[in-house]
Every structure is written in structure tokens, then in C-alpha cells.
Amino acid sequence: MKEGICVVEVPQSTHAYRYVRLENGLDVLLVSDPKTEMSAAAMCCQVGSGQDPDEVLGLAHFTEHMMFLGTEKYPQEDSYSNFISENGGSNNAYTAFDATNFYFSVKSGALDGSLDRFAQFFIAPLFTASATEREICAVESENQRAHSRDFFVFDMFLKETMRPAHPKSRFAVGNTDTLKNAPAEKGIDVREHLFAFQKHYSSRLMKLCVIGRETLDELYDMVAPKFSPVRDKGATEPECPWVDLPPLDPSKLGKMYYVKCVRTEPRLHLVWEVAGGTQFYKAAPTHYLTHLLGHECEGSILKVLKDRNLASQLTCGAVQEVSKVFVLLEIEIYLTPEGYERVSDVLSVVFQYLALLRDTGLSVAHWKEVSDTAEMRFRFQQEGKPEDEVVQNALNMTKYEPQHVLSGDHRMFTMDTERITSIIRGLTPRNAVIAVKRSSFDDVDVPVALDRMTDHYGVEYGVMDIASETLDSWHESRDRDPSLAMPPLNKFVPDNFDLVPPLPVEEPREPKLVYRTPVISDVEAHESAPPADLAVYHWQGDTFKAPKVAVAFHVMSPVAYQSPAARFMTRVFAKLLVERTNTCCYYALVADLDMSANATTEGIEVHVRGFSQKVPVLMEEVWSLFDAMEVTSDLFDMCKEQEIQAVQNLLKAQAWQQADKACVVATYTSKWSGKDVLQAGLGVDLQDMRHFIKAFREHGKLSMCTVGNITAQGAKDLAEVVRSKYLHRSKGLPKCMWPASARVVKYPEGSATERNWILPTRVDASVKTSAVLMSFQCEARSPKIIALVDVFTRVTSSLFFSTLRTKEQLGYVVHSSARAFELVESCRFIVESATCSPWYVYGRMHHFLAALGPWLRSLPDETFQSVVASEIDIRKEKPPSAVKQLDAWWTAITQNHFQFDFKQRVTEALKVLTMDDLISFFDTYISPSSSKRRCLTTFAYSQKDCEELDSLTEQWKRQENPAEGGDATCRLQPSLLVTRELEPWRDVVKEAKPALSDGAKELIALVRSGAAPPNLKQIVDSLNLASELAGVPDLPAALAAVVAPAEDDADSSALQISKGEERPSLPVGYIFAHAHWKLPLECFPTLPPSP
């Protein structure tokens, strides 16, 4: 039906909406945005891990993976991803307990072709036998990554507390055992289960959302013929026989659990099941409860715990929906060391507050405040990226009535006193999962042995019974702390949503400098003027049509990054600012007015965003508190501990992230590693911190930018607040004291046959994967070099993924992207693997790059032009909000180049880009045979692969020449700068392949001369030259087309990559044991700072 079936409640928006139902029962939300340059679509299917058969756990997740790998109409496995990538888009999917959501974004002109390919997922997926076998490895890699992620580890423990009959208690991700080994032992064909599982992919159980710049009628005409063939398989409701079954096992509740997780800091986690699922969305009872339990002001749980030095943070939410009836309500409290020792006291405060809520009953005033704030957020929500909108809208279509698809997440339609009261009565100690979690219990007292372990992920935990008297005492809470109270009503809730008067002239294209101190005359040259202590940039326009503003401050200090200890103290200083202003900022946050403070290498950045009416009020309070801030011992200890734990957690990040961090440290002349900062920070005391803050404030410079619903005078008024509350103590910052910008090191030039720069690093034992990151340094950023890097990564990213991830199954994370180091552009290739060692992965990456030259030279011109057009369209996309617009301009201000029109200049460079430019770029900066390439490769070794690293290191030791630098063992210490040319490691890295045979050389020369024989493939096969030619860099296209291995799914346009060897046949000429270079290397120039 082309007409909508209802009127959708919409926020203030320029979009047009229509909710339609196709003849096969598939619901579609059409969204027309005439200004968008990017279109998007999402299909949310009401099937998830809850529908997994017991004999094949993880099947829903595995099905999601397999849907991408070819359909009857488009059988090539990477057809869909290539089309999306070539047209400037991206695609992905996720599997939840009760839903699987597929989505993509693409340049608007390619929406029709994208939808055609997308629809085939749900009409005729192939599920080929070869892809089925390979993709199990991808799921296994994803499962291995989850081992080192705190959320998944605790979720695996939480399943232990659930009823065995409830599907939420089962393993959901899937792995090699559940998808291959166990089914095989039982004679189960997993591929047959894939086809059988398609019964859940029925049109009436699917919800589609599409955003495009076409009219609603045009979108309907585009969607209906493509998705009407999706079969109605008879199901009108998802198979959820457990919908009314409470998930938690009563026998497992009211006990104390100690759980070994990933994150360092000790936390107390409480979980209840409550009847507050989407079936009751109109009352939204958990909105009211989480507001009260999670607030951080006077009278709150957190404020009382902070005052007693028992906790530093508290979060509360009800986001894990178990069914349309039940949701898990969770409170997580970050404990101080004292709080861990007195966890019983912490629990007592929590249950005292719950007793207060029971005794108080539903507060109409607070419910109305929460409801009004939610209504305000819905009315003035800023439009986001099309991809994000379709994903959320499609999911909401499975949860809410059609007219509430956009408003159901926000609005509170009715006040259900009975339900809220019933939920509060159920939040008792006996109904809760109570867990203390941290990464290690080795150095603390634990009242119980961690003698239990989950079947998956091996999560260790112990359980302790809690005395009945204690449970009763917590529940009754007769001796209630008098400081616990309901929160006061919020003074930051705005009541004026007017827009400032429009400018009498055309809307400016970029922010303008409207205020500075010292003041300079209009005729005074900026170059000769004294440096600004305070510079204010301002942009005002009616583009966003919302009463909101975004403000950013950058407080610069010469001491912010002087040493690892200074870096640590700058980060603690930012935390102190947040903690000191927490009360007023939390009230503001509840009213959709957000403030954050973060350390930079030059000082501290403060960002404020929200309704413009209350921004001056918040700024007055924040900077007044900043000015009068006193650092107490308890406050310092808490913030220092938070920072130590934050750095420790960073050291447990995913392997590819750690490889990236090591690369960053090596690329700058002065960057401190996490270990450097942690070691220095441990020795910082309160006196050090007070001296540092005094030095930080003694000399300062502040940059500021406002974007949105604020006049130039309003921006000046905010600047005056900052000047009077902060800069009045500063002596200014002459240029000679400006923080020295970190210089970007030029990697040494050299082809892969000459030398390969390798930086090995070890990751934390909790990380189960290894990673390889190859960073290719290009040139100082210019419009043309950025255009080339972006087009190159767009052209090759899908190919890199499909080759090394889909076909070779090296790992779950396989991607390439552009990366800027200050004003220097780079591109990087990343593979994270749970099954292959870094040296093997490095070899496969090398073979991929070696084969990329011929592939690029055979790239059809229409493909190249399509990619370029996509990159141009992406840059035409306007920022959807004041916040995004500020982000786009802020870098130009903080980096002091003020090139606000840089995106437009890149667009102009794209318009004149040619295929020859792209090939020249590859030949110069990326090709393994280029003598001009500058490449640094970082290996992040997991524990399982460290034997390989130890072997390499031992070889290095034996070949070190003490006469040239002293003791080899000493030189390996991390504090020293080590660079050494190595002999080939014959037992670790195999010798290079022999030279090409005369027949291969003659044939290559013949083809390059333009005299390729017509029976080229026959000649190659008869002389057995295919494997020899496959590894030749820059192989002529005609030869590359005939040396590919014969595979059922081979494609004439596919990359012809050599099979390679177990380890790379490359001369590893250099290796250094720390992220600093010993050689005297040239650095890229930095732009002179603007006055």
C-alpha cells in the first residue's frame, strides 16, 4: 500500500516520513530528506540468539555473517560490499538476543542499486558450502576477541545466574565447537540448519527503514518491487515461548559473587529483573527509576558514597531487554580501595535509598520533570547520520506501535503509578544478583575462593551466601542515612526555545574571530601583534533551526606535556575539574546540557553543548568552581586512582588498538607511552599535584569557538566569564613559552626488498589476539594528497577485507583507512588474528600489496570515477548539528592553521584526480618495490604468539655486535633506543624466493612489449609458471588475469594474490625494541602558529 497506514509522530525536522506495509506484510518506514548526500537503509529481523537451536548455538549470529556472502542474483561473495564501498558507503550488521539488524549507507545516487543487492539477502541467500566452512573461522575470531572485553566476560558470568530453561542463559556468539565440531559429532549438517533457520526470516517479521533524497512516492516505487518478493512464511509473531518467563534463577539470587573480569578497577554490580520491557513502553517506568537511582547530586547514592570515600562513579540503566515483558535493571558502582574493603557498607547505602523510594512512593513532580525533559529532547533532537537513523528506526519498528516509531524511545505517554510502585517493591537484596568484579583478586582479601568457571570464556568466580539477617537488615534499612534524599528540581531545564534573530547578511561559511585579548586594531598586522591570551571564534546561522549551541575551550599551558609525570597530572587535573563541577554539571546533563573536560598534549579542552538559554548559567558556575578549586587529599586520591585504572585499562585494549598506539608513539618525536605515563604517575603525590596546578595556571592561553544559536555578543559575554574567572591569574603566554608541537618523524625510505621497519610489542595476557598494523607515510597534508589517500583506501578497503578476511580468514578485524598524524597524511592496513601469528599475517599482507599493483592497473575507469564521485558526495554532506559543525572546525583552530575551507579544497582536488595519479600514488608510497615508500609495521603479540617473538629476539641477541654498542642484553631494555641491522634469520624468516626463470622473464617481457600471444593461459599452464608469476610485483594485467588459482568462486576482476609461505620471504633489515628511533631522522615541518 503506497499510502501510509498511520501518522508518525515526528520531532522538529525537515524530513518527511511515511509508514507503509507491502503486500507481503513487510513494514517499511520511508524517510525523505531532499538535502542529504548520503542515503541509507536498515532491515531489522525479529530473530536473534534467543531462537538458536540447542544443538547449534550461535546459529543466529552465524546466519548474519552468511547473509553477506552471495545471493542467487549476485553470487559473487563480495559483490554487495564492493558495490557499497565503490559508491562511498559502508555496511554492517549485528545480532542481538531478539533481533538481527542489517544496514548500509551509500551515496544518494547509488541507493537504487544498493537496495537491489540488499533485498536479495532476504530473498535468496546462497549459503555456499565453501563460504560456510570459511565463515565459521570468522565467527571464531570474533568470539576470541570477546574474551578480552569486559562486557562480554561479565555477561558470560551473568548467564550462570539465569534459569537454565531461559535461552538468555545460553552461549550466543558461537565458535568452532558449537558451529562445527559438536554438530559434526552428532551428524548435524550446519549448512542445512542455515537454510532451515530461514523460516524466521519471514516478511511479516521484518522491518525496513530507508532514507533518501527522493520524494516519498519515489522511494516507495524504488522499494516495493525489490522487497515484495521477500516471502511471507506464515509467521506473524517471533517464536518467543519464554516471553513471560522471568530470566533470573531465584536460587542464584541474594548471594554475593566475586567475578574475575577484564577491567582493573573494582566495581559492585547489582542486577534485577523488572517487568518494564517494551510491552510497557508508553509508561516507560524504568525512565523514572534510573533517573532517581543514577542521579549524582545532593542526596543521591553516589554523593553519599563519595563523601565517605567509598565510590567514584555510578551508572544505572535498563538497556538489556530479555523479552517484551522483562528487562534487566542494573546498577554499577566504581569502588575506591576503601569501598572494596567496605562493600557491605556500600550495599547498605544502596538499599537505604531504595527503602526511601518505597516509603516516598511515586513523586509526581519528579515524574513530570523526567517526562518534560524527555519531551524536550524528542522535540529538539538533532538529525544524525542517515546510517544511525535507519538502524535505530528499524529496531524501533519491532518495539513500538507505528505512530510511535520515532517518539517511543523518548516520550513518556502515561504515568503508571501501580507499575512503578510494584517495580520499586521488587528491588530487594533477595531479588538481586550482587557481584564484585575486578581483573585480579591476587593482591586483595577475598572472603571466598574463586573455584567456579563458566563453560565459555573460562570466567572465574566464587559465590558466598549472605546471612538472612543481613539481607533483612539491608531491606528494612531502619537506620537510614539522613543525607539520602530525593533530588531537588532541576534549575537547568530550559523554558525558552526561541532562536536568536538572524543575521542581516548572508550566513557565514566559517567562524570569525570576534574577540581577542590583547586587542589589536583593524590595521595592525596579525604577524606583528602580540599573541592572544584569549581568542574567540564565532559562527551564527539558522542552518540547524534549533535553540542549541556548541562551545569549545582549549586551555593551553607550557607544562601540560613536559614529561610523562606532567602528562599524568594534566589528565588528573581534567578529572579534578569534572569532579569539582559534578553536581551542577549533572543537573545540566539531565536537562540535555552536557559538559566534558579532557586532557590534550597542550593543555585541557572543555566542551559544552545543549540548549543555549542555560549555557551562560552553567559556564558561570563551572568557571567559578574552576577558579576556586581546592584539591583535597580525598579528591586527589580518587582522581589519581581513576587515572591509574584508566591507563591500566588502555593497556588491555584490543590488539590492533595497542598496535596503533605503539605506532603513534614511534611516529612522534615526543609521545609518551601508556607504560611511561603509568610508571611516572604512580609516584605523583598531592603536593606535586598542587604545584603542577599552580604552574599550569601561571602562564596560559585560551582559544574558544561557539557555533549555533548564539550571537557574537553572547560569545563575547562567555569569553568575559572565562577571562574574569580563569585568565585573571595568568601572566599570559608569550610565543617563546608555547608548548612545542610534537614533530612527526619521517620514516626511512626503502623498498620491501631493502629493509622493513618492525616494531614489536606485547599485549596484556587478557588479550587473546595478535595484530599487525602497516602504516604508510605519505606527505604533509595537502588537498591532493588527502584526495589520493581517501580514494586509494576506498578503492582497496573492500578488496583487502574480502581477500584476507573472507577468503583467507586471517582474522575478524581486517580493514584499511586513512590516518592523519598532525598535518601528515598516512594510510594503514590492519589485521587482528586469533589463529595466525604476526609473521604469517605480515607475509600475507605483503603478498596482497605486491599483487595490488596489477589489480589497480586493470581497474575499470568507470569504477575509479564512481569512487571519486562518491568521495565528492561525502564531502557535500552538511554537518547535521551545531556539535558536528564545531567538531569540523575545531581541529583547524587547535592546530593553528585555520583552514576552515579545507574540505572544499579537497573536493576541488578530487574533481581533477586521474587514474594515473592513483597509480603513481601507489607506486610511490605503497608498492613493496618502491624505493620511496616509508612504512612502519607494528606487531602486537598476544601471549600465545610470544614464543615467536622470543625466538626472533634471541636471534637478534646472538647477532648483536657488542663492540658497536655494548652489551646486547642491556640494549634490549625498553628504556634504551635500539636499532640494529640484522642478518637474515634463516630458521625464522625463510630466504627470499629464487630469481625468476628465463621462461617467466621472457613471457613478462613479451607481454609488456604489447605482443601478448592469444594462448597466454595455455603457455602459462604448460610451463607451470602460475605460482612463479603470482608473486611478481607489478605483473602486467594480461598475465595477472591468467595466473589466478582456479576456484569455483573466482572472478575475473579478483585480486591475483600469491598463496605465499608460512612466513614472509622478506629481508627484515631493521628492528627496534622501543618506540624511539636511534638513527638521526628528518621530521616533517610544522605550520607556524597563527597569532
mmCIF file of C-alpha atoms in Angstrom, residues 499-679:
data_model
loop_
_atom_site.group_PDB
_atom_site.id
_atom_site.type_symbol
_atom_site.label_atom_id
_atom_site.label_comp_id
_atom_site.label_asym_id
_atom_site.label_seq_id
_atom_site.Cartn_x
_atom_site.Cartn_y
_atom_site.Cartn_z
ATOM 1 C CA LEU A 499 16.046 31.295 18.106
ATOM 2 C CA VAL A 500 18.301 34.346 18.150
ATOM 3 C CA PRO A 501 17.493 36.969 15.485
ATOM 4 C CA PRO A 502 19.002 36.047 12.112
ATOM 5 C CA LEU A 503 21.998 37.947 10.804
ATOM 6 C CA PRO A 504 21.194 40.795 8.418
ATOM 7 C CA VAL A 505 23.751 39.422 5.966
ATOM 8 C CA GLU A 506 24.269 36.067 4.272
ATOM 9 C CA GLU A 507 25.085 33.175 6.625
ATOM 10 C CA PRO A 508 28.885 32.972 7.016
ATOM 11 C CA ARG A 509 30.719 29.959 5.636
ATOM 12 C CA GLU A 510 33.177 29.740 8.510
ATOM 13 C CA PRO A 511 33.673 31.063 12.057
ATOM 14 C CA LYS A 512 35.067 34.542 12.516
ATOM 15 C CA LEU A 513 37.413 35.938 15.144
ATOM 16 C CA VAL A 514 35.134 38.229 17.192
ATOM 17 C CA TYR A 515 37.144 38.824 20.351
ATOM 18 C CA ARG A 516 40.742 38.697 21.488
ATOM 19 C CA THR A 517 42.926 39.999 24.273
ATOM 20 C CA PRO A 518 45.138 41.933 23.938
ATOM 21 C CA VAL A 519 43.008 43.867 21.436
ATOM 22 C CA ILE A 520 44.604 44.756 18.107
ATOM 23 C CA SER A 521 43.467 47.432 15.714
ATOM 24 C CA ASP A 522 41.917 46.620 12.366
ATOM 25 C CA VAL A 523 45.003 47.892 10.545
ATOM 26 C CA GLU A 524 47.542 46.189 12.781
ATOM 27 C CA ALA A 525 49.146 43.194 11.116
ATOM 28 C CA HIS A 526 48.481 39.907 12.856
ATOM 29 C CA GLU A 527 52.107 38.928 12.391
ATOM 30 C CA SER A 528 53.324 41.917 14.396
ATOM 31 C CA ALA A 529 50.609 41.816 17.016
ATOM 32 C CA PRO A 530 51.239 40.359 20.464
ATOM 33 C CA PRO A 531 49.964 36.796 20.851
ATOM 34 C CA ALA A 532 46.405 36.425 22.040
ATOM 35 C CA ASP A 533 45.780 35.315 25.603
ATOM 36 C CA LEU A 534 42.147 34.761 24.645
ATOM 37 C CA ALA A 535 40.857 34.304 21.096
ATOM 38 C CA VAL A 536 37.141 33.768 20.442
ATOM 39 C CA TYR A 537 35.729 32.408 17.179
ATOM 40 C CA HIS A 538 32.018 32.545 16.488
ATOM 41 C CA TRP A 539 29.543 31.251 13.921
ATOM 42 C CA GLN A 540 25.853 32.031 13.877
ATOM 43 C CA GLY A 541 23.284 30.819 11.370
ATOM 44 C CA ASP A 542 19.852 29.315 11.014
ATOM 45 C CA THR A 543 21.029 26.109 9.303
ATOM 46 C CA PHE A 544 20.207 23.875 12.261
ATOM 47 C CA LYS A 545 16.992 25.665 13.297
ATOM 48 C CA ALA A 546 17.375 24.549 16.916
ATOM 49 C CA PRO A 547 17.780 26.527 20.162
ATOM 50 C CA LYS A 548 21.092 24.821 20.832
ATOM 51 C CA VAL A 549 24.714 25.845 20.892
ATOM 52 C CA ALA A 550 28.077 24.085 20.943
ATOM 53 C CA VAL A 551 31.038 25.709 22.685
ATOM 54 C CA ALA A 552 34.651 24.543 22.912
ATOM 55 C CA PHE A 553 37.519 25.904 25.023
ATOM 56 C CA HIS A 554 41.183 24.972 24.761
ATOM 57 C CA VAL A 555 43.281 25.984 27.767
ATOM 58 C CA MET A 556 46.941 25.881 26.730
ATOM 59 C CA SER A 557 49.799 25.595 29.216
ATOM 60 C CA PRO A 558 53.546 25.130 28.663
ATOM 61 C CA VAL A 559 53.743 22.437 31.362
ATOM 62 C CA ALA A 560 50.957 20.149 30.104
ATOM 63 C CA TYR A 561 53.196 17.659 28.283
ATOM 64 C CA GLN A 562 56.684 18.342 29.593
ATOM 65 C CA SER A 563 57.186 14.817 30.891
ATOM 66 C CA PRO A 564 55.278 11.571 31.492
ATOM 67 C CA ALA A 565 54.501 12.822 35.004
ATOM 68 C CA ALA A 566 53.191 16.117 33.578
ATOM 69 C CA ARG A 567 51.026 14.199 31.138
ATOM 70 C CA PHE A 568 49.622 12.154 34.013
ATOM 71 C CA MET A 569 48.928 15.255 36.111
ATOM 72 C CA THR A 570 47.237 17.053 33.214
ATOM 73 C CA ARG A 571 44.851 14.131 32.875
ATOM 74 C CA VAL A 572 44.242 14.113 36.645
ATOM 75 C CA PHE A 573 43.664 17.881 36.519
ATOM 76 C CA ALA A 574 40.917 17.349 33.914
ATOM 77 C CA LYS A 575 39.325 14.743 36.172
ATOM 78 C CA LEU A 576 39.534 17.084 39.152
ATOM 79 C CA LEU A 577 37.700 19.728 37.145
ATOM 80 C CA VAL A 578 34.946 17.258 36.253
ATOM 81 C CA GLU A 579 34.629 16.051 39.843
ATOM 82 C CA ARG A 580 34.655 19.549 41.300
ATOM 83 C CA THR A 581 31.847 20.662 38.987
ATOM 84 C CA ASN A 582 29.989 17.350 39.016
ATOM 85 C CA THR A 583 26.915 18.489 40.939
ATOM 86 C CA CYS A 584 25.970 21.381 38.680
ATOM 87 C CA CYS A 585 27.087 19.540 35.525
ATOM 88 C CA TYR A 586 24.981 16.510 36.329
ATOM 89 C CA TYR A 587 21.865 18.658 36.708
ATOM 90 C CA ALA A 588 22.740 20.240 33.367
ATOM 91 C CA LEU A 589 23.271 16.844 31.738
ATOM 92 C CA VAL A 590 19.815 15.694 32.801
ATOM 93 C CA ALA A 591 18.487 18.814 31.061
ATOM 94 C CA ASP A 592 20.372 17.881 27.867
ATOM 95 C CA LEU A 593 23.223 20.308 28.543
ATOM 96 C CA ASP A 594 26.498 18.421 28.515
ATOM 97 C CA MET A 595 29.969 19.458 29.671
ATOM 98 C CA SER A 596 33.154 17.423 29.319
ATOM 99 C CA ALA A 597 36.823 18.097 30.040
ATOM 100 C CA ASN A 598 39.731 16.177 28.522
ATOM 101 C CA ALA A 599 43.499 16.470 28.583
ATOM 102 C CA THR A 600 45.381 17.270 25.368
ATOM 103 C CA THR A 601 49.106 17.418 24.653
ATOM 104 C CA GLU A 602 48.933 21.204 25.079
ATOM 105 C CA GLY A 603 46.518 21.558 27.976
ATOM 106 C CA ILE A 604 42.834 20.856 28.631
ATOM 107 C CA GLU A 605 39.810 21.041 26.359
ATOM 108 C CA VAL A 606 36.340 21.807 27.699
ATOM 109 C CA HIS A 607 33.257 21.178 25.533
ATOM 110 C CA VAL A 608 29.733 22.373 26.294
ATOM 111 C CA ARG A 609 26.702 21.546 24.156
ATOM 112 C CA GLY A 610 22.987 21.871 24.669
ATOM 113 C CA PHE A 611 20.138 24.364 24.954
ATOM 114 C CA SER A 612 21.523 27.855 24.541
ATOM 115 C CA GLN A 613 19.366 29.537 27.200
ATOM 116 C CA LYS A 614 21.175 27.809 30.083
ATOM 117 C CA VAL A 615 24.732 27.738 28.715
ATOM 118 C CA PRO A 616 25.711 31.084 30.347
ATOM 119 C CA VAL A 617 24.345 29.864 33.688
ATOM 120 C CA LEU A 618 26.383 26.664 33.502
ATOM 121 C CA MET A 619 29.540 28.472 32.351
ATOM 122 C CA GLU A 620 29.319 30.946 35.221
ATOM 123 C CA GLU A 621 29.136 28.107 37.743
ATOM 124 C CA VAL A 622 31.774 25.899 36.097
ATOM 125 C CA TRP A 623 34.455 28.563 35.709
ATOM 126 C CA SER A 624 33.738 29.946 39.189
ATOM 127 C CA LEU A 625 34.298 26.485 40.635
ATOM 128 C CA PHE A 626 37.393 26.093 38.463
ATOM 129 C CA ASP A 627 38.751 29.396 39.805
ATOM 130 C CA ALA A 628 38.131 28.491 43.438
ATOM 131 C CA MET A 629 39.110 24.834 43.183
ATOM 132 C CA GLU A 630 40.854 23.384 46.206
ATOM 133 C CA VAL A 631 42.383 19.948 45.822
ATOM 134 C CA THR A 632 41.712 17.913 48.944
ATOM 135 C CA SER A 633 43.516 14.720 49.776
ATOM 136 C CA ASP A 634 40.446 12.521 49.259
ATOM 137 C CA LEU A 635 39.568 14.170 45.959
ATOM 138 C CA PHE A 636 43.119 13.832 44.680
ATOM 139 C CA ASP A 637 43.402 10.201 45.754
ATOM 140 C CA MET A 638 40.147 9.348 43.977
ATOM 141 C CA CYS A 639 41.086 11.096 40.714
ATOM 142 C CA LYS A 640 44.609 9.683 40.775
ATOM 143 C CA GLU A 641 43.251 6.167 41.256
ATOM 144 C CA GLN A 642 40.767 6.711 38.413
ATOM 145 C CA GLU A 643 43.573 7.775 36.097
ATOM 146 C CA ILE A 644 45.805 4.850 37.071
ATOM 147 C CA GLN A 645 42.954 2.453 36.371
ATOM 148 C CA ALA A 646 42.151 4.202 33.092
ATOM 149 C CA VAL A 647 45.742 3.798 31.868
ATOM 150 C CA GLN A 648 45.827 0.171 33.027
ATOM 151 C CA ASN A 649 42.618 -0.486 31.099
ATOM 152 C CA LEU A 650 44.122 1.096 27.974
ATOM 153 C CA LEU A 651 46.960 -1.403 28.254
ATOM 154 C CA LYS A 652 44.280 -4.115 27.945
ATOM 155 C CA ALA A 653 42.729 -2.682 24.794
ATOM 156 C CA GLN A 654 42.231 -4.783 21.676
ATOM 157 C CA ALA A 655 45.441 -5.912 19.997
ATOM 158 C CA TRP A 656 45.021 -3.701 16.929
ATOM 159 C CA GLN A 657 44.431 -0.676 19.163
ATOM 160 C CA GLN A 658 47.629 -1.388 21.040
ATOM 161 C CA ALA A 659 49.482 -1.751 17.751
ATOM 162 C CA ASP A 660 48.081 1.604 16.703
ATOM 163 C CA LYS A 661 49.144 3.234 19.958
ATOM 164 C CA ALA A 662 52.681 1.886 19.590
ATOM 165 C CA CYS A 663 52.760 3.248 16.041
ATOM 166 C CA VAL A 664 51.645 6.687 17.260
ATOM 167 C CA VAL A 665 54.353 6.792 19.934
ATOM 168 C CA ALA A 666 57.001 5.867 17.362
ATOM 169 C CA THR A 667 55.768 8.407 14.817
ATOM 170 C CA TYR A 668 56.201 11.481 17.027
ATOM 171 C CA THR A 669 59.396 12.877 18.429
ATOM 172 C CA SER A 670 57.818 13.311 21.859
ATOM 173 C CA LYS A 671 54.979 10.984 22.713
ATOM 174 C CA TRP A 672 54.740 9.132 25.986
ATOM 175 C CA SER A 673 53.560 5.545 26.006
ATOM 176 C CA GLY A 674 50.923 4.349 28.444
ATOM 177 C CA LYS A 675 53.555 2.485 30.428
ATOM 178 C CA ASP A 676 55.721 5.622 30.662
ATOM 179 C CA VAL A 677 52.774 7.651 31.956
ATOM 180 C CA LEU A 678 51.663 4.942 34.380
ATOM 181 C CA GLN A 679 55.119 4.489 35.884
#
